Coordinates of C-alpha atoms in Angstrom, one line a residue:
Chain A
M192 CA -0.1 0.1 0.1
T193 CA 1.7 3.1 -0.8
R194 CA 0.9 6.4 0.6
T195 CA 2.2 9.7 -0.5
T196 CA 2.2 12.6 1.8
S197 CA 3.9 15.1 -0.5
K198 CA 1.8 17.7 -1.1
G199 CA 1.4 19.6 -4.7
V200 CA 2.9 16.5 -6.5
I201 CA -0.5 14.5 -7.1
S202 CA 0.7 13.6 -10.7
A203 CA 3.6 11.7 -9.3
A204 CA 1.8 10.5 -6.4
M205 CA -0.7 9.2 -8.7
L206 CA 1.7 7.2 -10.8
S207 CA 3.3 5.8 -7.8
V208 CA 0.2 4.5 -6.7
L209 CA -0.4 3.2 -10.1
A210 CA 2.8 1.3 -10.4
S211 CA 2.0 -0.2 -7.0
T212 CA -1.5 -1.4 -7.8
A213 CA -1.3 -4.7 -10.1
G214 CA -3.4 -4.7 -13.2
A215 CA -4.8 -1.0 -12.8
E216 CA -3.9 1.3 -15.8
I217 CA -5.3 4.5 -14.9
G218 CA -3.2 7.2 -13.7
D219 CA -3.4 11.2 -14.1
K220 CA -5.4 11.6 -17.6
L221 CA -9.0 11.4 -17.3
V222 CA -10.0 10.5 -20.9
V223 CA -13.7 9.9 -21.4
N224 CA -15.0 7.2 -24.1
G225 CA -11.7 7.3 -25.3
D226 CA -11.8 10.6 -27.0
L227 CA -12.6 13.5 -24.7
E228 CA -9.8 14.4 -22.4
L229 CA -10.6 16.6 -19.3
T230 CA -8.8 18.7 -17.5
V231 CA -8.1 17.6 -13.8
E232 CA -5.0 19.7 -13.0
A233 CA -4.8 23.4 -13.8
P234 CA -3.1 26.5 -12.1
A235 CA -4.7 27.8 -9.1
P236 CA -6.8 30.8 -9.7
A237 CA -4.6 34.1 -8.7
F238 CA -7.0 34.8 -5.6
M239 CA -5.6 31.6 -4.1
A240 CA -2.0 32.7 -3.7
D241 CA -1.9 33.4 -0.2
T242 CA -3.4 29.3 0.2
G243 CA -0.2 27.5 -0.6
I244 CA -2.1 25.8 -3.5
K245 CA -0.4 26.4 -6.6
T246 CA -2.0 23.9 -8.6
I247 CA -5.7 22.7 -8.3
Y248 CA -6.8 18.9 -9.0
S249 CA -10.0 17.2 -9.6
G250 CA -11.3 14.5 -6.8
W251 CA -11.2 12.0 -9.6
L252 CA -7.3 12.0 -9.0
F253 CA -7.6 11.1 -5.4
R254 CA -9.9 8.0 -6.3
D255 CA -8.6 4.2 -6.6
P256 CA -8.3 3.0 -10.1
D257 CA -11.4 1.2 -10.3
T258 CA -13.4 4.0 -9.3
Q259 CA -11.6 6.1 -12.0
K260 CA -12.1 3.7 -14.6
I261 CA -15.9 4.1 -14.3
E262 CA -16.1 7.4 -15.3
M263 CA -14.0 7.0 -18.4
D264 CA -17.0 5.1 -19.9
D265 CA -20.1 6.6 -20.3
F266 CA -21.8 3.0 -20.7
D267 CA -20.1 2.4 -17.2
N268 CA -21.1 5.3 -15.5
P269 CA -24.2 4.7 -13.7
G270 CA -24.8 8.9 -13.5
M271 CA -25.7 8.6 -17.1
L272 CA -28.8 6.9 -16.5
Y273 CA -30.0 9.8 -14.4
V274 CA -28.8 12.1 -17.5
D275 CA -31.3 10.2 -19.6
Q276 CA -34.1 10.8 -16.9
G277 CA -33.2 14.6 -17.3
A278 CA -33.2 14.5 -20.9
E279 CA -36.6 13.0 -20.7
M280 CA -38.0 15.5 -18.1
W281 CA -36.6 18.3 -20.2
N282 CA -39.0 17.5 -22.9
T283 CA -41.9 16.8 -20.6
P284 CA -44.6 19.4 -20.2
A285 CA -45.5 20.0 -16.6
G286 CA -47.4 22.3 -14.3
T287 CA -49.9 24.9 -14.8
S288 CA -48.1 26.2 -18.0
N289 CA -48.3 22.8 -19.4
K290 CA -45.0 23.7 -21.0
S291 CA -41.7 21.6 -21.1
C292 CA -38.2 23.2 -20.4
A293 CA -37.8 22.6 -24.0
D294 CA -40.6 24.9 -25.1
C295 CA -38.6 27.8 -23.5
H296 CA -35.1 26.7 -23.9
G297 CA -35.0 24.6 -27.1
D298 CA -32.4 22.3 -27.6
A299 CA -30.5 21.7 -24.6
T300 CA -27.2 20.9 -26.4
E301 CA -27.5 24.4 -27.6
T302 CA -29.0 26.4 -24.9
M303 CA -27.3 24.9 -22.2
A304 CA -23.8 24.4 -23.2
G305 CA -21.7 26.5 -20.9
V306 CA -24.4 27.1 -18.3
R307 CA -22.8 24.5 -15.5
A308 CA -19.6 26.3 -15.9
T309 CA -20.8 29.7 -14.4
Y310 CA -23.0 28.7 -11.6
P311 CA -23.8 29.7 -9.1
K312 CA -24.3 33.0 -11.0
W313 CA -25.5 36.5 -9.9
N314 CA -29.1 36.6 -11.1
E315 CA -29.8 40.4 -12.0
A316 CA -33.8 40.1 -11.5
A317 CA -33.8 38.4 -8.1
G318 CA -30.8 40.6 -6.9
V319 CA -29.3 37.2 -5.4
V320 CA -26.5 34.5 -6.5
R321 CA -28.2 31.1 -7.4
S322 CA -27.1 27.9 -7.5
L323 CA -28.0 25.8 -10.5
Q324 CA -30.5 23.8 -8.5
G325 CA -31.9 27.2 -7.4
Q326 CA -32.4 28.3 -11.0
I327 CA -33.9 25.0 -12.0
E328 CA -36.2 25.0 -9.0
F329 CA -37.0 28.8 -10.0
C330 CA -38.1 27.6 -13.6
R331 CA -40.0 24.6 -12.4
T332 CA -42.4 26.8 -9.7
E333 CA -42.3 30.2 -11.5
H334 CA -42.3 29.5 -15.3
Q335 CA -43.7 25.8 -15.2
G336 CA -46.1 26.4 -12.5
A337 CA -45.3 22.9 -11.1
E338 CA -44.6 21.7 -7.6
P339 CA -41.0 22.4 -6.3
W340 CA -39.0 19.2 -6.8
K341 CA -37.0 20.1 -3.5
Y342 CA -33.2 20.5 -3.3
A343 CA -31.0 17.7 -3.7
K344 CA -33.8 14.9 -4.5
A345 CA -33.9 12.8 -7.0
E346 CA -35.4 14.8 -9.9
I347 CA -33.8 18.0 -9.6
N348 CA -30.6 15.9 -9.2
A349 CA -31.1 14.2 -12.4
M350 CA -32.1 17.6 -14.4
E351 CA -29.0 19.0 -12.9
A352 CA -27.0 16.3 -14.1
F353 CA -28.4 16.7 -17.8
I354 CA -27.8 20.2 -17.6
S355 CA -24.3 19.5 -16.5
M356 CA -23.7 17.2 -19.0
Q357 CA -24.3 20.0 -21.9
S358 CA -20.9 21.8 -20.3
R359 CA -18.7 18.7 -20.2
G360 CA -15.1 19.5 -20.9
M361 CA -15.6 23.3 -20.7
P362 CA -13.5 25.1 -17.8
V363 CA -15.3 26.0 -14.8
N364 CA -15.6 29.8 -14.9
V365 CA -17.7 31.2 -12.2
A366 CA -17.7 35.0 -11.7
I367 CA -16.6 36.1 -8.2
D368 CA -16.3 39.8 -8.9
G369 CA -19.0 42.6 -9.4
P370 CA -22.7 41.9 -7.8
A371 CA -21.5 38.3 -7.0
Q372 CA -18.4 39.3 -4.9
S373 CA -19.8 39.7 -1.5
T374 CA -21.8 36.2 -1.6
W375 CA -18.2 35.1 -2.6
E376 CA -17.0 36.8 0.5
Q377 CA -19.6 35.2 2.5
G378 CA -18.8 31.6 1.1
R379 CA -15.0 32.2 1.7
E380 CA -15.8 33.3 5.4
I381 CA -17.6 29.8 5.7
Y382 CA -14.9 27.9 4.2
Y383 CA -12.4 28.9 6.7
T384 CA -14.9 28.7 9.7
R385 CA -14.1 25.8 12.4
Y386 CA -17.5 24.5 12.7
G387 CA -18.8 22.0 15.3
Q388 CA -17.3 20.2 18.4
L389 CA -14.4 19.0 16.5
E390 CA -13.9 22.5 15.2
L391 CA -12.7 21.8 11.7
S392 CA -13.4 24.2 8.6
C393 CA -13.2 23.0 4.9
A394 CA -9.7 24.3 4.8
N395 CA -8.4 22.3 7.4
C396 CA -9.3 19.1 5.5
H397 CA -9.0 20.0 1.8
E398 CA -6.6 23.0 1.9
Q399 CA -4.4 22.0 4.5
N400 CA -4.3 18.4 4.4
Y401 CA -5.3 17.0 1.0
D402 CA -3.4 14.4 -0.4
H403 CA -3.3 13.0 3.2
Y404 CA -5.3 10.1 4.7
I405 CA -8.0 10.5 7.2
R406 CA -8.6 7.0 8.1
S407 CA -9.0 5.2 4.8
D408 CA -10.0 8.3 3.0
H409 CA -7.5 9.9 0.6
L410 CA -8.3 13.8 1.1
S411 CA -9.0 15.5 -2.1
Q412 CA -9.0 19.2 -2.5
G413 CA -12.7 19.2 -2.0
Q414 CA -13.2 20.6 -5.6
I415 CA -16.9 20.4 -7.1
N416 CA -16.1 20.8 -11.0
G417 CA -17.3 16.9 -11.2
F418 CA -20.8 17.5 -9.4
P419 CA -23.0 16.2 -9.4
V420 CA -21.3 12.8 -8.6
Y421 CA -22.7 9.1 -8.8
R422 CA -21.9 7.5 -5.3
L423 CA -21.2 3.9 -5.9
K424 CA -21.9 3.6 -2.1
D425 CA -25.1 5.3 -2.1
T426 CA -26.1 4.2 -5.7
Q427 CA -27.4 7.8 -6.5
L428 CA -26.5 11.3 -7.2
T429 CA -25.2 13.6 -4.7
T430 CA -25.0 17.3 -5.4
A431 CA -22.4 19.9 -4.3
S432 CA -24.6 21.1 -1.5
G433 CA -25.2 17.6 -0.5
R434 CA -21.8 16.8 -0.1
F435 CA -21.6 20.0 2.2
V436 CA -24.1 19.0 4.2
G437 CA -22.3 15.6 5.0
C438 CA -18.9 16.9 5.3
V439 CA -20.4 19.9 8.1
R440 CA -22.0 17.0 10.0
D441 CA -18.9 15.1 10.0
T442 CA -17.6 18.0 12.1
R443 CA -20.1 17.1 14.9
A444 CA -21.9 20.4 13.8
E445 CA -25.6 21.7 13.3
T446 CA -25.1 21.7 9.3
F447 CA -26.9 24.4 7.3
K448 CA -29.6 23.1 4.6
A449 CA -28.7 22.3 1.4
D450 CA -30.6 24.8 0.0
S451 CA -29.8 27.8 2.4
A452 CA -28.2 31.1 1.3
E453 CA -25.1 29.9 3.5
F454 CA -24.4 26.6 0.9
T455 CA -25.2 28.7 -2.2
A456 CA -22.5 31.0 -1.2
L457 CA -20.2 28.4 -0.3
E458 CA -21.0 26.5 -3.3
L459 CA -19.8 29.6 -5.4
Y460 CA -16.7 30.4 -3.5
V461 CA -15.9 26.3 -3.8
A462 CA -16.7 26.5 -7.5
S463 CA -14.2 29.4 -8.0
R464 CA -11.3 27.4 -6.4
G465 CA -12.0 24.9 -9.4
N466 CA -12.0 27.8 -12.0
G467 CA -10.0 26.2 -14.8
L468 CA -10.7 22.4 -14.2
S469 CA -13.1 21.1 -16.6
V470 CA -16.6 20.5 -15.8
E471 CA -17.0 16.6 -16.0
G472 CA -20.7 16.3 -16.3
V473 CA -21.5 13.6 -13.9
S474 CA -18.7 12.0 -11.9
V475 CA -18.3 8.7 -10.1
R476 CA -16.9 8.5 -6.5
H477 CA -16.7 5.3 -4.6
Chain B
M27 CA -33.7 6.3 62.8
T28 CA -30.8 8.6 63.3
R29 CA -28.4 6.1 61.9
I30 CA -30.3 5.6 58.8
I31 CA -30.3 9.5 58.2
T32 CA -26.5 9.9 59.0
L33 CA -25.9 6.9 56.5
A34 CA -28.0 8.5 53.8
S35 CA -26.4 11.7 53.9
G36 CA -23.1 10.1 54.2
L37 CA -23.9 8.4 50.9
L38 CA -25.0 11.4 49.2
A39 CA -21.8 13.1 50.3
I40 CA -19.7 10.3 48.8
A41 CA -21.7 10.7 45.7
T42 CA -21.2 14.5 45.7
M43 CA -17.6 13.7 46.1
A44 CA -17.2 11.4 43.0
A45 CA -18.5 13.9 41.0
A46 CA -16.6 16.7 42.3
E47 CA -13.7 14.6 41.6
D48 CA -13.9 15.3 38.0
V49 CA -12.3 18.7 37.1
A50 CA -15.4 20.5 34.9
P51 CA -13.9 21.0 31.2
S52 CA -14.4 24.8 31.8
A53 CA -12.2 24.6 35.2
V54 CA -9.5 23.2 33.8
S55 CA -5.7 25.3 34.3
F56 CA -3.1 25.2 31.8
A57 CA 0.4 25.8 33.0
D58 CA 2.9 27.3 30.3
G59 CA 3.1 25.4 27.2
G60 CA -0.4 23.9 27.4
A61 CA 0.4 21.4 30.4
I62 CA -2.5 20.1 32.6
L63 CA -0.7 19.1 35.8
A64 CA -2.9 16.9 38.1
S65 CA -5.2 14.1 36.8
L66 CA -8.7 15.3 35.4
S67 CA -10.8 12.5 37.3
G68 CA -8.5 12.4 40.4
M69 CA -7.6 8.7 39.4
P70 CA -5.1 7.2 37.3
G71 CA -5.3 6.1 34.1
D72 CA -5.9 2.6 32.6
P73 CA -3.7 2.2 29.8
A74 CA -5.7 -0.8 28.3
N75 CA -8.7 1.3 28.0
G76 CA -6.9 4.3 26.5
A77 CA -6.2 2.3 23.5
V78 CA -9.6 1.2 23.0
V79 CA -10.5 4.8 23.3
M80 CA -8.1 5.8 20.6
V81 CA -9.6 3.4 18.3
D82 CA -13.2 3.7 18.8
R83 CA -14.9 6.2 16.1
T84 CA -17.3 7.2 18.5
K85 CA -14.7 8.3 21.2
G86 CA -11.3 9.4 20.5
N87 CA -10.7 8.1 16.9
C88 CA -7.2 9.3 17.0
I89 CA -5.9 7.0 14.6
A90 CA -8.1 8.8 12.0
C91 CA -5.2 11.1 12.1
H92 CA -2.3 9.2 13.9
Q93 CA -0.7 5.9 13.3
V94 CA 0.7 3.8 16.1
T95 CA 2.6 0.5 15.6
A96 CA 1.5 -1.0 18.7
I97 CA -2.1 -0.4 17.9
N98 CA -2.9 -2.7 14.7
A99 CA -5.7 -0.9 13.3
D100 CA -6.8 -0.8 9.5
F101 CA -6.2 2.6 7.8
P102 CA -4.7 4.8 10.1
G103 CA -4.7 8.3 9.1
N104 CA -1.5 10.6 8.5
V105 CA -2.7 14.3 9.0
G106 CA -1.2 14.0 12.3
P107 CA 2.5 12.5 13.1
S108 CA 2.8 9.1 14.2
L109 CA 2.4 8.6 17.8
D110 CA 5.1 6.0 18.2
G111 CA 7.6 7.6 21.0
A112 CA 5.1 10.1 22.0
G113 CA 5.9 9.1 25.8
D114 CA 9.5 10.0 25.2
R115 CA 9.0 13.4 23.8
W116 CA 6.2 14.6 26.4
D117 CA 5.6 14.1 30.0
E118 CA 2.3 13.0 31.4
S119 CA 1.2 16.6 32.0
Q120 CA 2.2 17.4 28.6
L121 CA 0.1 14.6 27.1
R122 CA -2.9 15.7 29.3
G123 CA -2.7 19.0 28.1
I124 CA -2.5 17.9 24.3
V125 CA -5.1 15.4 24.6
S126 CA -7.7 17.8 26.4
N127 CA -7.1 20.8 24.3
A128 CA -4.1 20.6 21.7
K129 CA -4.8 24.0 20.7
M130 CA -2.8 25.3 24.0
T131 CA 0.0 23.5 22.9
F132 CA 0.0 23.8 19.1
P133 CA -1.9 27.0 18.4
D134 CA -4.2 26.6 15.3
T135 CA -3.7 22.8 15.2
V136 CA -6.3 20.9 13.1
M137 CA -6.4 18.2 16.3
P138 CA -9.9 18.5 17.9
S139 CA -10.1 19.4 21.6
F140 CA -11.2 16.1 23.7
Y141 CA -12.0 17.7 26.8
K142 CA -13.9 21.1 26.3
N143 CA -17.7 21.4 26.0
S144 CA -18.1 25.1 25.0
G145 CA -16.9 28.0 22.6
Y146 CA -17.9 25.9 19.8
I147 CA -19.4 27.1 16.4
R148 CA -22.7 25.8 15.6
P149 CA -22.2 22.4 17.8
G150 CA -24.1 19.5 16.6
A151 CA -25.4 16.5 18.4
A152 CA -23.0 14.1 17.7
F153 CA -23.0 13.3 13.6
T154 CA -26.9 13.8 13.5
G155 CA -26.3 17.4 11.9
K156 CA -28.7 18.8 14.5
A157 CA -28.3 21.1 17.2
P158 CA -27.8 19.4 20.4
E159 CA -30.6 19.5 22.9
G160 CA -28.8 20.7 26.1
D161 CA -25.0 20.8 27.0
L162 CA -22.7 18.7 25.1
P163 CA -20.4 16.5 27.0
P164 CA -16.8 16.7 26.4
L165 CA -15.7 14.3 23.4
L166 CA -14.0 12.2 26.0
T167 CA -14.8 12.0 29.9
A168 CA -12.1 12.9 32.6
Q169 CA -11.2 9.4 33.0
E170 CA -11.0 8.5 29.4
V171 CA -8.5 11.4 28.8
E172 CA -6.5 9.6 31.9
D173 CA -6.9 6.3 30.1
V174 CA -5.8 7.9 26.9
V175 CA -2.9 9.7 28.7
A176 CA -1.8 6.5 30.5
Y177 CA -1.5 4.8 27.1
L178 CA 0.4 7.4 25.3
A179 CA 2.8 7.4 28.4
T180 CA 4.1 3.6 27.2
L181 CA 4.7 4.7 23.8
K182 CA 8.6 4.8 24.4

């Protein structure tokens, strides 16, 4: 069992894990379906200059070869079933308007391309930063006149997966300045706050200690470019906000709700730490 | 009758004494460098139980972050240093301070404080994600801290 503690040399670390894992052929290149190479390693955004992190890494790099492999083929990736489900819902009329998403937005491969890459995003009319789920829920209730799906539940996650897929391979590029700035700052504050009886912040684990192990968990940088993720253990999709709930709960803290303003701000901040990594569409975790 | 009353109040006194022997988390005093000089429970620690507490996920779960060669646990973490030789590097009062509130010894450390029960931000009831109903107990009892300290002292 190879364990590496050398921060900032993930590629080399991964290669050594590779070398020690008989029969595994996965390393530091994420190529999907044999033809789409995703960016899993990029220079850290300028604002991270004082964090000690020079290079940002997709969570995919930190997973074992068997899990990595599943994300490399859409036929193997169970998350794709949800993408199909989302595609179907895209075209299904609902609510008092009896309209489908497609009735307003047309062909998602065109109109939704690049959307995931820029969310969470400032919404001028509402005067708030909205997460992608927040925007989906807004369309669902206000434009379709349908029942809300409820955050982080199966349907909305499938729709988020479908929309995310339309940006697969594009670099994450959320805006952190202009009207979004104060929300981004709120997210940064949350990221560095040591919550709960264990008094641990996101940064304690994912900035200071990534590439270390907490028990058997290989700590990643906690990036969300791959979200939603399909978790093999849960056999369902998890959203970024759902993951935040889990991580905060694990510090023996009272969590925020998945759809809270706090977690939307945190999602913006964490997304911005991944500016430059590829949107992965639907990734796979153990 | 008188005897019964005397006996009863005697028992009460003993019960009160037993409880009063634990130094309350809020009353712990730290010497320079973060050490705690006297036993928190007033009793010596049991190293065998200390080793159990260190592995138990619901208690110390120390091996989530630390490797200890003498404890044969699956997948120890490496967020913290190996504790091999900890009993050589630190004396008992220093170890008691580190386990109770490591931040007094290592400012800003990620290591949780195991004998403390206030001053938290959004504390939750264990791993439920919900706010606690009443006061939170410290992560370890006074005696469990003593047991862990007694075990660490054997790591030479």
